[in-house]
Amino acid sequence: MNELLLNIALADDDEDDRMLFSEAIEDLDMRTKLSVFNHGQELMDYLNLPNIVLPNLIFLDLNMPIKNGKQCLVEIRKNPRLKDVCVAIYSTSSSEKDIEDTFLNGANIYIKKPNNYSKLLEVIEKVLQLNWQYHTSNLNKETFLFRL
């Protein structure tokens, strides 16, 4: 995987979470390009630009102002240009309703935000190393919720 450049987007309204996520991406020995957005509308405005390189993977916080993660997910899945982009829900919520809603709306994986940096590094590394074709072809509710 080190030869490939992974284009990653993160939409999260929490500045500390964005900073930690960015640091974790830098600390991993993987070729990545990270684009960071403060809320869902910023992400959607970017994704709808005509000549951008689409991300391989979008990490999407659920609870954001202006446009939340679920609204973004629904928009992404309805857009023919974006519908095949992998979406990881990245949230502090462990509510069954949130997990169920995002699964039914087409997210590829649900990650509960880790509460320490080493766990965050481990989670991001494992998610970036997933074989997404294989993972998404066998998607069910058990494989949807990512656990370490």
mmCIF file of C-alpha atoms in Angstrom:
data_model
loop_
_atom_site.group_PDB
_atom_site.id
_atom_site.type_symbol
_atom_site.label_atom_id
_atom_site.label_comp_id
_atom_site.label_asym_id
_atom_site.label_seq_id
_atom_site.Cartn_x
_atom_site.Cartn_y
_atom_site.Cartn_z
ATOM 1 C CA MET A 1 0.000 0.000 0.000
ATOM 2 C CA ASN A 2 2.950 2.351 0.503
ATOM 3 C CA GLU A 3 3.219 3.043 -3.243
ATOM 4 C CA LEU A 4 -0.345 4.315 -3.427
ATOM 5 C CA LEU A 5 -1.291 7.764 -2.270
ATOM 6 C CA LEU A 6 -4.427 7.604 -0.152
ATOM 7 C CA ASN A 7 -6.528 10.704 -0.502
ATOM 8 C CA ILE A 8 -8.400 11.186 2.792
ATOM 9 C CA ALA A 9 -10.984 13.753 3.869
ATOM 10 C CA LEU A 10 -12.021 14.485 7.443
ATOM 11 C CA ALA A 11 -15.090 16.534 8.361
ATOM 12 C CA ASP A 12 -15.208 17.286 12.081
ATOM 13 C CA ASP A 13 -16.284 20.428 13.920
ATOM 14 C CA ASP A 14 -14.060 19.734 16.955
ATOM 15 C CA GLU A 15 -10.724 21.502 16.521
ATOM 16 C CA ASP A 16 -8.876 19.198 18.956
ATOM 17 C CA ASP A 17 -10.190 16.097 17.173
ATOM 18 C CA ARG A 18 -9.095 17.508 13.799
ATOM 19 C CA MET A 19 -5.633 18.280 15.152
ATOM 20 C CA LEU A 20 -5.172 14.824 16.728
ATOM 21 C CA PHE A 21 -6.425 13.100 13.577
ATOM 22 C CA SER A 22 -3.996 15.137 11.430
ATOM 23 C CA GLU A 23 -1.102 14.280 13.757
ATOM 24 C CA ALA A 24 -2.006 10.593 13.662
ATOM 25 C CA ILE A 25 -2.084 10.606 9.852
ATOM 26 C CA GLU A 26 1.362 12.267 9.803
ATOM 27 C CA ASP A 27 2.742 9.748 12.318
ATOM 28 C CA LEU A 28 1.664 6.753 10.241
ATOM 29 C CA ASP A 29 4.168 5.520 7.712
ATOM 30 C CA MET A 30 1.746 5.699 4.808
ATOM 31 C CA ARG A 31 1.499 7.931 1.764
ATOM 32 C CA THR A 32 -1.559 10.035 2.445
ATOM 33 C CA LYS A 33 -2.991 13.410 1.576
ATOM 34 C CA LEU A 34 -5.421 14.713 4.183
ATOM 35 C CA SER A 35 -8.021 17.412 3.522
ATOM 36 C CA VAL A 36 -9.711 18.717 6.669
ATOM 37 C CA PHE A 37 -13.125 20.400 6.880
ATOM 38 C CA ASN A 38 -14.723 22.188 9.852
ATOM 39 C CA HIS A 39 -18.276 21.055 9.111
ATOM 40 C CA GLY A 40 -20.336 19.069 6.637
ATOM 41 C CA GLN A 41 -21.251 21.955 4.351
ATOM 42 C CA GLU A 42 -17.560 22.768 3.837
ATOM 43 C CA LEU A 43 -16.945 19.132 2.883
ATOM 44 C CA MET A 44 -19.900 19.013 0.481
ATOM 45 C CA ASP A 45 -18.904 22.307 -1.174
ATOM 46 C CA TYR A 46 -15.447 20.822 -1.760
ATOM 47 C CA LEU A 47 -16.745 17.455 -3.044
ATOM 48 C CA ASN A 48 -18.990 19.240 -5.530
ATOM 49 C CA LEU A 49 -16.119 21.202 -7.108
ATOM 50 C CA PRO A 50 -15.721 20.019 -10.714
ATOM 51 C CA ASN A 51 -11.992 19.230 -11.003
ATOM 52 C CA ILE A 52 -10.925 17.825 -7.647
ATOM 53 C CA VAL A 53 -9.365 14.431 -7.025
ATOM 54 C CA LEU A 54 -12.049 12.643 -5.030
ATOM 55 C CA PRO A 55 -11.001 11.209 -1.674
ATOM 56 C CA ASN A 56 -10.574 7.444 -1.384
ATOM 57 C CA LEU A 57 -12.018 7.631 2.104
ATOM 58 C CA ILE A 58 -14.047 10.218 4.015
ATOM 59 C CA PHE A 59 -14.076 10.272 7.821
ATOM 60 C CA LEU A 60 -17.337 11.908 8.813
ATOM 61 C CA ASP A 61 -18.276 13.142 12.277
ATOM 62 C CA LEU A 62 -22.009 12.824 12.943
ATOM 63 C CA ASN A 63 -22.689 15.800 15.190
ATOM 64 C CA MET A 64 -21.646 18.939 13.321
ATOM 65 C CA PRO A 65 -23.296 22.329 12.877
ATOM 66 C CA ILE A 66 -24.608 23.630 9.517
ATOM 67 C CA LYS A 67 -24.710 20.155 7.910
ATOM 68 C CA ASN A 68 -24.293 17.054 10.050
ATOM 69 C CA GLY A 69 -22.621 13.796 9.098
ATOM 70 C CA LYS A 70 -25.833 11.937 8.339
ATOM 71 C CA GLN A 71 -26.986 14.690 5.955
ATOM 72 C CA CYS A 72 -23.597 14.541 4.206
ATOM 73 C CA LEU A 73 -23.770 10.748 3.961
ATOM 74 C CA VAL A 74 -27.219 10.870 2.337
ATOM 75 C CA GLU A 75 -26.038 13.538 -0.144
ATOM 76 C CA ILE A 76 -22.869 11.574 -0.984
ATOM 77 C CA ARG A 77 -24.797 8.364 -1.655
ATOM 78 C CA LYS A 78 -27.333 10.171 -3.881
ATOM 79 C CA ASN A 79 -24.621 11.776 -6.018
ATOM 80 C CA PRO A 80 -23.562 9.501 -8.933
ATOM 81 C CA ARG A 81 -20.043 11.002 -8.908
ATOM 82 C CA LEU A 82 -19.558 10.399 -5.168
ATOM 83 C CA LYS A 83 -21.603 7.279 -4.448
ATOM 84 C CA ASP A 84 -18.619 4.888 -4.587
ATOM 85 C CA VAL A 85 -16.380 6.859 -2.200
ATOM 86 C CA CYS A 86 -15.825 4.951 1.048
ATOM 87 C CA VAL A 87 -17.330 6.699 4.060
ATOM 88 C CA ALA A 88 -16.243 6.014 7.626
ATOM 89 C CA ILE A 89 -18.515 7.468 10.294
ATOM 90 C CA TYR A 90 -16.195 8.800 12.974
ATOM 91 C CA SER A 91 -18.164 9.756 16.055
ATOM 92 C CA THR A 92 -18.259 9.855 19.841
ATOM 93 C CA SER A 93 -21.786 8.425 19.649
ATOM 94 C CA SER A 94 -22.283 4.736 20.328
ATOM 95 C CA SER A 95 -26.050 5.019 20.021
ATOM 96 C CA GLU A 96 -27.661 2.015 18.310
ATOM 97 C CA LYS A 97 -29.890 4.422 16.375
ATOM 98 C CA ASP A 98 -26.897 6.329 14.952
ATOM 99 C CA ILE A 99 -25.150 3.076 14.032
ATOM 100 C CA GLU A 100 -28.304 1.656 12.413
ATOM 101 C CA ASP A 101 -29.129 4.918 10.552
ATOM 102 C CA THR A 102 -25.664 5.305 9.078
ATOM 103 C CA PHE A 103 -25.525 1.617 8.107
ATOM 104 C CA LEU A 104 -28.874 1.894 6.306
ATOM 105 C CA ASN A 105 -27.793 5.125 4.613
ATOM 106 C CA GLY A 106 -24.739 3.497 3.071
ATOM 107 C CA ALA A 107 -21.730 4.235 5.297
ATOM 108 C CA ASN A 108 -18.952 1.669 4.902
ATOM 109 C CA ILE A 109 -17.801 1.520 8.517
ATOM 110 C CA TYR A 110 -18.639 3.048 11.905
ATOM 111 C CA ILE A 111 -15.769 4.036 14.192
ATOM 112 C CA LYS A 112 -16.251 5.249 17.730
ATOM 113 C CA LYS A 113 -13.666 7.960 18.376
ATOM 114 C CA PRO A 114 -10.907 6.526 20.564
ATOM 115 C CA ASN A 115 -10.203 8.313 23.832
ATOM 116 C CA ASN A 116 -6.402 8.251 23.606
ATOM 117 C CA TYR A 117 -3.781 8.929 20.970
ATOM 118 C CA SER A 118 -2.267 5.448 20.705
ATOM 119 C CA LYS A 119 -5.710 3.901 20.159
ATOM 120 C CA LEU A 120 -6.450 6.608 17.567
ATOM 121 C CA LEU A 121 -3.242 5.734 15.701
ATOM 122 C CA GLU A 122 -4.126 2.045 15.804
ATOM 123 C CA VAL A 123 -7.690 2.616 14.568
ATOM 124 C CA ILE A 124 -6.677 4.903 11.700
ATOM 125 C CA GLU A 125 -3.904 2.556 10.592
ATOM 126 C CA LYS A 126 -6.221 -0.480 10.605
ATOM 127 C CA VAL A 127 -8.945 1.373 8.709
ATOM 128 C CA LEU A 128 -6.484 2.675 6.088
ATOM 129 C CA GLN A 129 -5.109 -0.839 5.588
ATOM 130 C CA LEU A 130 -8.521 -2.424 5.019
ATOM 131 C CA ASN A 131 -9.043 -4.032 1.672
ATOM 132 C CA TRP A 132 -12.135 -1.955 0.911
ATOM 133 C CA GLN A 133 -13.380 -4.061 -2.025
ATOM 134 C CA TYR A 134 -13.382 -7.131 0.188
ATOM 135 C CA HIS A 135 -14.713 -5.316 3.251
ATOM 136 C CA THR A 136 -17.634 -3.695 1.449
ATOM 137 C CA SER A 137 -18.598 -6.848 -0.425
ATOM 138 C CA ASN A 138 -19.077 -8.656 2.910
ATOM 139 C CA LEU A 139 -20.691 -5.759 4.723
ATOM 140 C CA ASN A 140 -23.145 -6.640 7.434
ATOM 141 C CA LYS A 141 -23.993 -5.039 10.735
ATOM 142 C CA GLU A 142 -21.282 -7.016 12.584
ATOM 143 C CA THR A 143 -18.487 -5.932 10.222
ATOM 144 C CA PHE A 144 -19.880 -2.391 10.009
ATOM 145 C CA LEU A 145 -19.110 -1.426 13.603
ATOM 146 C CA PHE A 146 -15.324 -1.237 13.885
ATOM 147 C CA ARG A 147 -13.906 -2.574 17.133
ATOM 148 C CA LEU A 148 -10.298 -2.941 18.208
#
